[in-house]
Coordinates of C-alpha atoms and ligand atoms in Angstrom, one line a residue:
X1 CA -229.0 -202.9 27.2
X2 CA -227.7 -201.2 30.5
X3 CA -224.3 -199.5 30.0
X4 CA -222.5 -199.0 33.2
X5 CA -219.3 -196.4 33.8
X6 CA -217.5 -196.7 36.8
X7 CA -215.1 -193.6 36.6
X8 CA -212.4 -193.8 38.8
X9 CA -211.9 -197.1 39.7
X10 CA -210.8 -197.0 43.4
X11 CA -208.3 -198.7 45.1
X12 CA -206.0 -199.0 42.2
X13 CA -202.7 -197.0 41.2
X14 CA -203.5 -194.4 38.7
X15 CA -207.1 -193.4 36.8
X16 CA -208.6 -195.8 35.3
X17 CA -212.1 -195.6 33.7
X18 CA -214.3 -199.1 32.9
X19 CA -217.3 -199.2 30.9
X20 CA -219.3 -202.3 30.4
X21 CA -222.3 -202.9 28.4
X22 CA -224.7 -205.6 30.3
X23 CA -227.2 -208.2 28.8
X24 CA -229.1 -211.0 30.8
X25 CA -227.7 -209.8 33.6
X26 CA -223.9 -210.6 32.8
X27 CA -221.3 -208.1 31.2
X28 CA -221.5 -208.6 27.3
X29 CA -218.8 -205.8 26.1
X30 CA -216.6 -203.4 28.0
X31 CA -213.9 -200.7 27.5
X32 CA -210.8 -200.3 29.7
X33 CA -209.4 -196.2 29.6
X34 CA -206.6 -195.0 30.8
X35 CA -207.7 -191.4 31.2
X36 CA -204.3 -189.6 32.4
X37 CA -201.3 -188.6 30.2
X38 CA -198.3 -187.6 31.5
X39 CA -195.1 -188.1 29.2
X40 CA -192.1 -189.4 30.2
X41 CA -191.0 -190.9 27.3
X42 CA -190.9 -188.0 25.4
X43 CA -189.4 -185.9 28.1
X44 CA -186.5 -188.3 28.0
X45 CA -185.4 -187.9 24.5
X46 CA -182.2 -186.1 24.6
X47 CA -180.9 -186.8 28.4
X48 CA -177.7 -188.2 29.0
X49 CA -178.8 -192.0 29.0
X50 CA -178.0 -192.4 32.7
X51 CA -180.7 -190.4 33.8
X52 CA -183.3 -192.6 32.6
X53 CA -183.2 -195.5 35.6
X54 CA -183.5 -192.1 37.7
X55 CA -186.3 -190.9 35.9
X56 CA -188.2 -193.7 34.9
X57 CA -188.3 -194.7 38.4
X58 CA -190.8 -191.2 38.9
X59 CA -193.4 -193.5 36.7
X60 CA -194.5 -194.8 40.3
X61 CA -194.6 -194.4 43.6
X62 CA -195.4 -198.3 44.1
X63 CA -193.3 -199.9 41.6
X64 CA -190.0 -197.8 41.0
X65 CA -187.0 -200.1 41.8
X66 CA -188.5 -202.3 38.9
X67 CA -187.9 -199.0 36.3
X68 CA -184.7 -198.6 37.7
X69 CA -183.8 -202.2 37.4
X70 CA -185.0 -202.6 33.6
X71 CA -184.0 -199.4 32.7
X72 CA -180.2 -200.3 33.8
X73 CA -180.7 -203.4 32.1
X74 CA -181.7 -202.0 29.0
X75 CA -178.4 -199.5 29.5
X76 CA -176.3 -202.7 30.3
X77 CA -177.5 -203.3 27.0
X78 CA -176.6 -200.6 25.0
X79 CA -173.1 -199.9 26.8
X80 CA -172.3 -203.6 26.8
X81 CA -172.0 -203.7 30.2
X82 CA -171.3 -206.8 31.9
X83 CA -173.0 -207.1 35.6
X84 CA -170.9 -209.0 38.1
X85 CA -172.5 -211.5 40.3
X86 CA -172.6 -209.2 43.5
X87 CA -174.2 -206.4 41.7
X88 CA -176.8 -209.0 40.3
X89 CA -177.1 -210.2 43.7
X90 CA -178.0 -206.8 45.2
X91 CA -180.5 -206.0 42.4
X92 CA -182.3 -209.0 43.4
X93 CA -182.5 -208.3 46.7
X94 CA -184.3 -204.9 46.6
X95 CA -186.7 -206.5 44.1
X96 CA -187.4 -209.0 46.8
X97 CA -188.5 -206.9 49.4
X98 CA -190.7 -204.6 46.5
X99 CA -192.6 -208.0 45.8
X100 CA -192.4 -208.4 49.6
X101 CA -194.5 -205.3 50.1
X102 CA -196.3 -205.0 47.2
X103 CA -198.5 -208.5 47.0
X104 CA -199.8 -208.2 50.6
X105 CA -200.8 -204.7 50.0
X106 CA -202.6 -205.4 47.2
X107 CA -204.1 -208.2 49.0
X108 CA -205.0 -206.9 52.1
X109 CA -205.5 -203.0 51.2
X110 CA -206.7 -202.9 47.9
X111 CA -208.9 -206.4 47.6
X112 CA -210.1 -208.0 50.2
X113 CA -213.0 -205.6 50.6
X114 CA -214.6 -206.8 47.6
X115 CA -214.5 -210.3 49.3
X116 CA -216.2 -209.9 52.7
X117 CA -218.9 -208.5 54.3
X118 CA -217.5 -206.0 56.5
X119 CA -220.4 -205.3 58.9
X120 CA -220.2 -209.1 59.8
X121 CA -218.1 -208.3 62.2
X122 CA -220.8 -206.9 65.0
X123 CA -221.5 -210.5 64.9
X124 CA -218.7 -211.9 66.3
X125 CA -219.4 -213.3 69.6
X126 CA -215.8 -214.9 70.4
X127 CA -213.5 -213.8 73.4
X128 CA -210.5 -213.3 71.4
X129 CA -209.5 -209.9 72.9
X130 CA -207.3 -208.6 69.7
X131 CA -210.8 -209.3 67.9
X132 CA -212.6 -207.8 70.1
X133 CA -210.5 -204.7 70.2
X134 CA -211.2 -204.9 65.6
X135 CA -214.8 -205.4 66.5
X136 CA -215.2 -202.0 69.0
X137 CA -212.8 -200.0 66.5
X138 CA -215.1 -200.7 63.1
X139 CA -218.1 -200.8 65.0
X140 CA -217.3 -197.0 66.8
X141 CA -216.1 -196.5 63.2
X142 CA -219.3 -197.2 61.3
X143 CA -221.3 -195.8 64.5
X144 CA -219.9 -192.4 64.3
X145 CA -220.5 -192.8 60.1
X146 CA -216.7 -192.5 59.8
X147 CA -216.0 -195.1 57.6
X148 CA -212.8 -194.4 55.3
X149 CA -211.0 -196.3 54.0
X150 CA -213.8 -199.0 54.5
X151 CA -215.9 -197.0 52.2
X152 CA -216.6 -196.2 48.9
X153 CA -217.4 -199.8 48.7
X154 CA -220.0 -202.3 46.6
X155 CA -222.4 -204.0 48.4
X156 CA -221.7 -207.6 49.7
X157 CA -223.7 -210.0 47.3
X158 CA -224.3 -213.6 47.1
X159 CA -220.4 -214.8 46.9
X160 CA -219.3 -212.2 50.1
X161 CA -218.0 -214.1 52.8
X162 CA -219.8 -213.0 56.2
X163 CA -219.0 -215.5 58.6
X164 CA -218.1 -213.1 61.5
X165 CA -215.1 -215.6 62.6
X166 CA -213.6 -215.3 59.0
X167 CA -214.2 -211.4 58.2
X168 CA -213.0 -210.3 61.7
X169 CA -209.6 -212.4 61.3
X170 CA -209.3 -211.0 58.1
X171 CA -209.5 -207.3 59.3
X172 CA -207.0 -208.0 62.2
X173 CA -204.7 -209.1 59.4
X174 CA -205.7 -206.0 57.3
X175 CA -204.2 -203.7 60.2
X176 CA -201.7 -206.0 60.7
X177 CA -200.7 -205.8 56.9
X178 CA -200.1 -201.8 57.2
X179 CA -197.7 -202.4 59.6
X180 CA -196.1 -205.1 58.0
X181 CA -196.2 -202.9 54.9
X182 CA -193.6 -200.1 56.4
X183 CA -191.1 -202.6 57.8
X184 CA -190.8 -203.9 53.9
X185 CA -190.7 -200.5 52.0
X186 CA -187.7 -199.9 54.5
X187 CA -186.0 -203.4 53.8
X188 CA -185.1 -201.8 50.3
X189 CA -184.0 -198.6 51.6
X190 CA -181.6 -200.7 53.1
X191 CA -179.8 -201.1 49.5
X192 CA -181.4 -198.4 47.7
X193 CA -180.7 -195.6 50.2
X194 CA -184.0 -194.5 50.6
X195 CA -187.4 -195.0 49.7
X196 CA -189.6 -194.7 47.8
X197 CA -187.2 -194.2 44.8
X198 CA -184.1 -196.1 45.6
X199 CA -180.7 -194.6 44.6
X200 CA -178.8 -197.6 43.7
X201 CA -179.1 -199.4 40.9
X202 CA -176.9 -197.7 37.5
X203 CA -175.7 -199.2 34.3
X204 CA -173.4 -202.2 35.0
X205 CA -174.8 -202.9 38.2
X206 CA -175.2 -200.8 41.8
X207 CA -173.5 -198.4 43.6
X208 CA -173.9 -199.3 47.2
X209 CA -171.2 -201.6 48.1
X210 CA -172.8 -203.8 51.0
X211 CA -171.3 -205.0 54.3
X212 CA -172.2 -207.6 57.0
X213 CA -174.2 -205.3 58.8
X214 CA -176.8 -204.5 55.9
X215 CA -177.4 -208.3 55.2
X216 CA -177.6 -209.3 58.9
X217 CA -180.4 -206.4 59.3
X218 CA -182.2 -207.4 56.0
X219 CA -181.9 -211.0 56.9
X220 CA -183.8 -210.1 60.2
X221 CA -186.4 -207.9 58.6
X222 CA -186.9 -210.8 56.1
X223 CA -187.8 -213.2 59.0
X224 CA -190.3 -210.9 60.2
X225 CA -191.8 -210.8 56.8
X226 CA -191.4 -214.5 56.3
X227 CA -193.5 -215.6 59.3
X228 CA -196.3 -213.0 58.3
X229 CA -196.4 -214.1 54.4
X230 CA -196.1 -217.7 55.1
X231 CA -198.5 -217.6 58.4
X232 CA -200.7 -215.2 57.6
X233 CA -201.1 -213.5 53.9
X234 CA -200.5 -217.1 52.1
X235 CA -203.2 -219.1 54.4
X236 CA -205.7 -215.9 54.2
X237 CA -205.9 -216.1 50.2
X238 CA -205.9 -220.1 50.4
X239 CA -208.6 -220.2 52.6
X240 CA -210.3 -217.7 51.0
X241 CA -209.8 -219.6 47.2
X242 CA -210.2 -223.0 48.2
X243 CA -213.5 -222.4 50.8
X244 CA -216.0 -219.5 50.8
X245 CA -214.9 -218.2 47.2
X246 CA -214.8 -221.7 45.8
X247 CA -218.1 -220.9 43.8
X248 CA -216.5 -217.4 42.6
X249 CA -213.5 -219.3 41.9
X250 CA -215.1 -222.4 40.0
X251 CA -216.9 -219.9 37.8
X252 CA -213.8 -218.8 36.5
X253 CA -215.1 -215.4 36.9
X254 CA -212.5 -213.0 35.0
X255 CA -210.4 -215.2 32.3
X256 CA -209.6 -213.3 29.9
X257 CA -208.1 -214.6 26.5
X258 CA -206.0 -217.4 28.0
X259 CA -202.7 -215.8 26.7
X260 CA -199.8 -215.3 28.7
X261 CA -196.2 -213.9 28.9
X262 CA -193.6 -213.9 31.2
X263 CA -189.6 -212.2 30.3
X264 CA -188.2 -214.2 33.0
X265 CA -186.4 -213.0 35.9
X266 CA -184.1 -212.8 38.8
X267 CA -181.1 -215.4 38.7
X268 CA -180.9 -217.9 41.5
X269 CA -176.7 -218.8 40.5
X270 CA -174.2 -216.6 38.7
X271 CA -174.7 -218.2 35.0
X272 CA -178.2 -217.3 34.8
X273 CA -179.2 -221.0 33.9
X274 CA -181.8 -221.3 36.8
X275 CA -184.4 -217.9 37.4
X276 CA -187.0 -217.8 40.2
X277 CA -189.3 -217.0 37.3
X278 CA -189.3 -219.2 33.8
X279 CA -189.7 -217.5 30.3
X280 CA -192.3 -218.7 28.5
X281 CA -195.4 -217.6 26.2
X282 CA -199.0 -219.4 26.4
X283 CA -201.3 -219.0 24.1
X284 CA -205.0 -220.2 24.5
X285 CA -204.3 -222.0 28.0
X286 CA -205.7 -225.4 28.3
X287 CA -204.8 -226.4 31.5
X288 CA -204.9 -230.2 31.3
X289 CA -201.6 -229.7 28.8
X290 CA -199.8 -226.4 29.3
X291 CA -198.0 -225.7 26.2
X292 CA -195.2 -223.3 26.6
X293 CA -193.2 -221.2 24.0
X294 CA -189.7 -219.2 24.0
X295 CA -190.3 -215.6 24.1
X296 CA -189.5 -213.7 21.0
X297 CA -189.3 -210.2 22.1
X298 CA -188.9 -209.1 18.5
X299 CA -192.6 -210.4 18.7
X300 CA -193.8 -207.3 20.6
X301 CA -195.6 -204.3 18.4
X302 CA -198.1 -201.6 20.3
X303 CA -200.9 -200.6 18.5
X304 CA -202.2 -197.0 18.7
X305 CA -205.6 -197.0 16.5
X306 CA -207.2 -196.8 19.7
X307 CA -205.4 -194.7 21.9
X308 CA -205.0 -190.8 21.9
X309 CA -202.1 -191.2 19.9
X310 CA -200.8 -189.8 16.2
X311 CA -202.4 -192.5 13.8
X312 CA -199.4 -195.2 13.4
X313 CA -199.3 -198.5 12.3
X314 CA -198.0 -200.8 15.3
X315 CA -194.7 -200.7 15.8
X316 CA -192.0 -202.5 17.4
X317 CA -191.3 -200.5 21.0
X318 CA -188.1 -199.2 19.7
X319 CA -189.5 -197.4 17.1
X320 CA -192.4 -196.6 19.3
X321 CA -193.2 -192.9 19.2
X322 CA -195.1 -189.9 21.6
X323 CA -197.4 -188.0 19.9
X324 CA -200.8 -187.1 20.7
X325 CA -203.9 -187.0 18.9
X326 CA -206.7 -185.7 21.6
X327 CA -209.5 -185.6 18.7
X328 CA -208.7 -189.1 17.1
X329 CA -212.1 -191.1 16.6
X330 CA -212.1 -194.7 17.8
X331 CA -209.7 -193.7 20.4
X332 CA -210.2 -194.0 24.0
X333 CA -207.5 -194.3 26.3
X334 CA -204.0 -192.9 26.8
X335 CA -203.1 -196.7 27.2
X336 CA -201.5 -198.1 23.9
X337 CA -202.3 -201.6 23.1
X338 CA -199.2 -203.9 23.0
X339 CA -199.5 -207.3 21.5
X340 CA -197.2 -210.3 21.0
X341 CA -197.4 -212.0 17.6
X342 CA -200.7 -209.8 17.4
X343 CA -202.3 -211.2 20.2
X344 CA -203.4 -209.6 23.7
X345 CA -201.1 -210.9 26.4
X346 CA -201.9 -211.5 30.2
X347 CA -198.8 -210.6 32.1
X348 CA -198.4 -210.7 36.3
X349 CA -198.3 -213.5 38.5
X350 CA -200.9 -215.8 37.0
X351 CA -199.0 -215.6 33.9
X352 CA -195.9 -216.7 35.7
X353 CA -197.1 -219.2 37.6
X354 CA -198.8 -221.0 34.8
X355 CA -195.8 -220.5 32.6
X356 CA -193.6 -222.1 35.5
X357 CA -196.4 -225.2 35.9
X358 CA -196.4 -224.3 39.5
X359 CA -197.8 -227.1 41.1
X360 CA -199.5 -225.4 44.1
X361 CA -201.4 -223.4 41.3
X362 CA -202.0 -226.6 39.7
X363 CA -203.5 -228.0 42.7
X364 CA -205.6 -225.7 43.1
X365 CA -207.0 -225.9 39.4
X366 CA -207.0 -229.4 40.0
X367 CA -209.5 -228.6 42.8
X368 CA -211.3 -226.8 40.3
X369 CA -210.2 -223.0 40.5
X370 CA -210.4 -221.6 37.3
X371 CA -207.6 -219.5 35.8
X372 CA -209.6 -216.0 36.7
X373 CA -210.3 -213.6 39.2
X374 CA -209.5 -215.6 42.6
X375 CA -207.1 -217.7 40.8
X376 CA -204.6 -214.1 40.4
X377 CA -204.6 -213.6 43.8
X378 CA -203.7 -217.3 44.6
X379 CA -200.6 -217.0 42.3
X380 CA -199.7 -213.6 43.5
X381 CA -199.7 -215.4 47.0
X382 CA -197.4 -218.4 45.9
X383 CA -195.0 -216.3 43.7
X384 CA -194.6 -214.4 46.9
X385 CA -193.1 -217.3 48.9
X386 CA -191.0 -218.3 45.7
X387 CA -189.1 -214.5 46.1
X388 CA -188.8 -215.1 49.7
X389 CA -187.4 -218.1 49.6
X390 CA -184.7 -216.4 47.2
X391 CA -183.9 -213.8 49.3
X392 CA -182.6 -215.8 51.8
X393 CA -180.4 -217.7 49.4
X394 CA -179.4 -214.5 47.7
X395 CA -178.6 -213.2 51.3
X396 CA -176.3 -216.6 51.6
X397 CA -175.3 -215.9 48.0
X398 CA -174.0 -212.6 49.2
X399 CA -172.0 -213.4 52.2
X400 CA -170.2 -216.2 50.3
X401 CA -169.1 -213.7 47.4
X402 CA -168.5 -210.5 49.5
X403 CA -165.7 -213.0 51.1
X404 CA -164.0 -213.9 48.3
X405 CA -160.9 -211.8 46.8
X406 CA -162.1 -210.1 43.5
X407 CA -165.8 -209.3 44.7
X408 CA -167.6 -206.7 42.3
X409 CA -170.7 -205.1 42.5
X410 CA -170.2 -202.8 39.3
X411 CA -168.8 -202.9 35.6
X412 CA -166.9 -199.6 35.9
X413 CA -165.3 -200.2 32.9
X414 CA -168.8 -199.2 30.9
X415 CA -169.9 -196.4 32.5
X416 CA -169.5 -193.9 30.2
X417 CA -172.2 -194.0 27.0
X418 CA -171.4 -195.4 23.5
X419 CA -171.5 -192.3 21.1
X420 CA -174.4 -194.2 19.2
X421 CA -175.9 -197.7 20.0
X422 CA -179.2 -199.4 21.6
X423 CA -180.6 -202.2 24.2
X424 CA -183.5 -203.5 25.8
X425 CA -184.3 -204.2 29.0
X426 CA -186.7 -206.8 30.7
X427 CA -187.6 -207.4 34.1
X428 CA -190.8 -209.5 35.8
X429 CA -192.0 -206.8 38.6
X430 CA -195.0 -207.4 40.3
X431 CA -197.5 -207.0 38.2
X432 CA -195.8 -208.6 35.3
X433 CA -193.6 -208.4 32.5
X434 CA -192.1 -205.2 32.2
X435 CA -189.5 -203.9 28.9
X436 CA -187.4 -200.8 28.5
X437 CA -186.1 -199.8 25.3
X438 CA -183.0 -197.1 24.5
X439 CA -181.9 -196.2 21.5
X440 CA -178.5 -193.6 21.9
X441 CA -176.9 -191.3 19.1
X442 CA -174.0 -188.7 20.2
X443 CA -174.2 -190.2 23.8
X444 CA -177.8 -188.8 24.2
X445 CA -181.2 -190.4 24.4
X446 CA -182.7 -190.8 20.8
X447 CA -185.5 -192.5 21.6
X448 CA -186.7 -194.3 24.5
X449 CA -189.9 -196.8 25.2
X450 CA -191.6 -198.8 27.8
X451 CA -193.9 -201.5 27.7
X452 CA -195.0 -202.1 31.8
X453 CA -197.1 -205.1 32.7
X454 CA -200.3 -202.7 33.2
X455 CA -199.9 -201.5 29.8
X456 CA -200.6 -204.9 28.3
X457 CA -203.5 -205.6 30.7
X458 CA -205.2 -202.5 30.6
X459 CA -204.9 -202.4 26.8
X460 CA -207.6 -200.8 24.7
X461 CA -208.6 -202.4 21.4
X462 CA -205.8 -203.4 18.4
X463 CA -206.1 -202.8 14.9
X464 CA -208.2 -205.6 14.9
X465 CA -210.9 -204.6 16.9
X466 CA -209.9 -207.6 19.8
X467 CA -209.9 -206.4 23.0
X468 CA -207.2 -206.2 25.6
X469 CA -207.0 -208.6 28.9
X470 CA -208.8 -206.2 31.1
X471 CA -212.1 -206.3 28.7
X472 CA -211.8 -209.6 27.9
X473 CA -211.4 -210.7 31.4
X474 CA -215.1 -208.7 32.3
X475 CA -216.8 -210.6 29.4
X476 CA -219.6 -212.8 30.7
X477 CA -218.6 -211.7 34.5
X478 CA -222.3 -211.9 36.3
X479 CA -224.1 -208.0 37.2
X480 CA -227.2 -209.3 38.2
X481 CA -227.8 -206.1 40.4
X482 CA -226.3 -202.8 37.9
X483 CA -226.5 -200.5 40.6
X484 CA -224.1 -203.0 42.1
X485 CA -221.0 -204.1 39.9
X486 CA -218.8 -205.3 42.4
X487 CA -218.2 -208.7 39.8
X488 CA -216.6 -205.5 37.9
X489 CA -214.1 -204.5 40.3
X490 CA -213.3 -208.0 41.4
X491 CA -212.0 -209.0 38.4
X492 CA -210.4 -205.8 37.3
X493 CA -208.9 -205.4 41.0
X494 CA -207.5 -208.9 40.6
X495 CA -204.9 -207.8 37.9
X496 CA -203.8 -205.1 40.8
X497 CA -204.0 -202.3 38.1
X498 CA -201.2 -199.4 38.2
X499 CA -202.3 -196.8 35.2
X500 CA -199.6 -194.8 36.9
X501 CA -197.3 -196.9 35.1
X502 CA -199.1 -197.7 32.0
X503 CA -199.5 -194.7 30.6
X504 CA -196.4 -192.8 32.0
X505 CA -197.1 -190.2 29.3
X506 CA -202.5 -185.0 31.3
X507 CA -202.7 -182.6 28.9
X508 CA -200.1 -180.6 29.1
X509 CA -202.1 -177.9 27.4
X510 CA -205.5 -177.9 30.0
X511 CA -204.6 -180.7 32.4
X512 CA -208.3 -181.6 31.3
X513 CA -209.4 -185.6 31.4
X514 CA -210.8 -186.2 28.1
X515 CA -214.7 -186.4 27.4
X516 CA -215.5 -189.1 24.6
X517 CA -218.1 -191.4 23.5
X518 CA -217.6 -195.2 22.6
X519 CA -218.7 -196.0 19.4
Ligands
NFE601 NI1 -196.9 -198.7 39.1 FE1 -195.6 -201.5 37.9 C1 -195.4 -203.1 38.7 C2 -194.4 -201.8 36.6 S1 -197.2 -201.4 36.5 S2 -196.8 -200.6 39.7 O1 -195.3 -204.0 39.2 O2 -193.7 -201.8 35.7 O3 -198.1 -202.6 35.9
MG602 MG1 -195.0 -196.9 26.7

């Protein structure tokens, strides 16, 4: 049996490590490590609460309004804190444009390589002169054997698009995506006062009090992004799912365990009754009758018996502790393994669109894309036109309130920490569900935990021995070729991994990554 380790992963956030044991050609068991330990949990024990959306936004340098955001949220908890309308409204805006620059990055930058055969493109023969223009730069590129960031790459195999029509558009639209990229990441700083690392969002809601100004340039900025997500990024991946990776995509190549979970997020009117994203829990998806539950989040318990961590039984995140055990046996990741009701959990956009019964999703399993690899990067596509389309009314939403007499953008009558209490905070960032949880005595930090989306993905084993999405997602996934696992990276780049964020806790003793063996 061929055992394969592909250590890092590349074009992720963070280190990863996968190994995958192959039989018949096909991946019959695999391990997903975490190998990087950082610690911010611990180091936040005993800070004045309201340091920790300020912190906790240093997790990442991709995601870090959405620490900020359910960070604050789990401080509105804890301070009872009451967020008015206009502060909720500004919270969702700079989560907007993070989703705005985040999918198409991940998209463009960080997964389309694994779809396309890059060299097609000396075969274009059209007279499009932007193309043309693509075609001399990649081909002086590969010519002068300078090929970053094209390379390291897999080789194309039997499911790589190489029609030179196709692959050139799609690296006009790659270069195109980097630019589009900057003007998003500023369309936050707008709000946030910078970025990365936005400045603006506290307990009971945000600090910078907007004017006409602000919305009228983010309102622009958001038409520019508009007409490249809806003309651009959203045909790209539906072309791509629906013709040329139709085969991938029919194999259902990267499923997983079927479970999903999705918090719920970002308000679409003042009461909270109608959210962009629906709650909801899945378990053991059939598609023909999606079944959906309430989340419980007293549900939640991570699991350390295989992770670098003091031996614990799980426990629920607020009694979730930081302790590390470099020399425990079975263990092989600094990712805990967090479970709901026990069970591994696929959280992100497939989740959510499957726990909303998206219909454009559904049409596209209809058409017989399985809930796998391609089918994550068709809801990431979709969910991305859902938060645009909420920006704008949030932008309407704003203008209308910021008019009105009384208008609030902060609870100032709860700034100041209860002398003991705690609160939980949830939030659906990109890449999926995300929790913070506080507990406060004598106004400090007593304990404080995070469950992020890429923590339940890239979860190890549980108690039980069942492995997390990642793994379960590479069972089966075809490696006919082992010097070539790109079916690997396909379906482990689909979940658009950030161990950055999962593990948020290297040695602090040697800074050394861990040797171990897998028993
Ligand atoms: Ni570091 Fe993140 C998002 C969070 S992690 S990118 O989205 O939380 O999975
Ligand atoms: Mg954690």
């Amino acid at each position: 049996m061929a055992k394969i380790t592909i250590d890092p992963i590349t074009r992720i956030e963070g280190h990863l490590k996968i190994e995958v044991e192959l039989e018949d050609g096909k991946v019959k068991n695999a391990w997903s490590s975490g190998t990087m330990a950082r610690g911010f949990e611990a180091l936040l024990k005993g800070k004045d609460p309201r340091d920790a959306p300020f912190i906790t936004s240093r997790f990442c340098g991709v995601c870090y309004s959405v620490h900020q955001l359910a960070s604050a949220r789990a401080l509105d908890a804890a301070f009872g804190a009451n967020v008015p309308w206009g502060g909720t409204l500004l919270r969702n805006l700079v989560m907007g444009a993070q989703y705005i620059y985040d999918h198409p990055l991940h998209f463009y930058q960080l997964s389309a390589l694994d779809y396309i055969d890059i060299m097609a493109i000396a075969k274009y023969n059209g007279k499009d002169k932007d193309l043309l223009a693509v075609k001399d730069k990649i081909v002086g590129l590969v010519t002068a054997k300078d090929t970053y960031p094209l390379t390291p790459r897999y080789e194309p195999d039997a499911f790589s698009v190489n029609d030179p029509d196709i692959v050139i558009m799609a690296v006009k639209h790659y270069i195109d995506a980097l630019k589009m990229h900057l003007a998003a990441r500023n369309m936050g700083a707008i709000w946030g006062g910078r970025t990365p690392h936005y400045q603006n969002i506290v307990v009971g809601g945000v600090t910078s009090y907007p004017d006409i100004n602000q919305v009228a340039r983010f309102r622009t900025m958001l038409d520019e992004q508009a007409k490249f997500i809806n003309e651009v990024y959203i045909p790209d991946v539906l072309l791509f799912g629906t013709g040329p990776l139709l085969p991938l995509a029919k194999a259902g190549i990267g499923g997983g365990h079927y479970n999903y979970l999705s918090y719920g997020d970002f308000q679409l009117d003042a009461e909270g009754k109608k959210l962009v994203f629906p709650a909801g829990v899945i378990t053991g998806l059939n598609p023909a009758n999606i079944k959906v539950d309430p989340v419980d989040t007293n549900k939640i318990t991570e699991s350390v018996k295989h992770a670098w961590y003091k031996e614990n039984k799980p426990v629920h995140p607020y009694n979730g502790e930081q302790v590390f055990n470099l020399d425990k046996k079975g263990a092989y990741s600094f990712v805990k393994a967090p479970r709901y009701e026990g069970k591994p959990m696929e959280v992100g956009p497939l989740a959510r669109m499957l726990v909303a019964k998206n219909p454009t999703l559904l049409d596209l399993v209809g058409k017989g894309v399985k809930p796998g690899a391609v089918a994550r990067h068709a809801a990431r596509a979709i969910e991305t036109k859902l938060v645009v389309d909420a920006c704008y009314k949030w932008c309407d939403d704003l203008l209308a309130a910021m008019t009105k007499p009384g208008f609030k953008i902060h609870d100032t009558e709860h700034w100041e920490p209860p002398s003991s209490g705690m609160g939980a905070g949830f939030s659906e960032p990109p890449r999926g569900a995300l929790g913070h949880w506080i507990k406060v005595k004598d106004k400090k930090i007593a304990n404080y935990q995070c469950v992020v989306p890429s923590t339940w993905n890239a979860s190890p084993r549980c108690e039980n021995g069942v492995r997390g999405q990642y793994e379960e997602a590479l069972i089966g996934a075809p490696v006919p070729d082992p010097k070539n696992p790109i079916n690997v990276v396909r379906v482990i780049r689909s979940f658009d991994p950030c161990l950055a964020c999962a593990v948020h806790i290297i040695d602090p003793k040697t800074n050394e990554i861990r040797k171990f063996i897998i028993e």
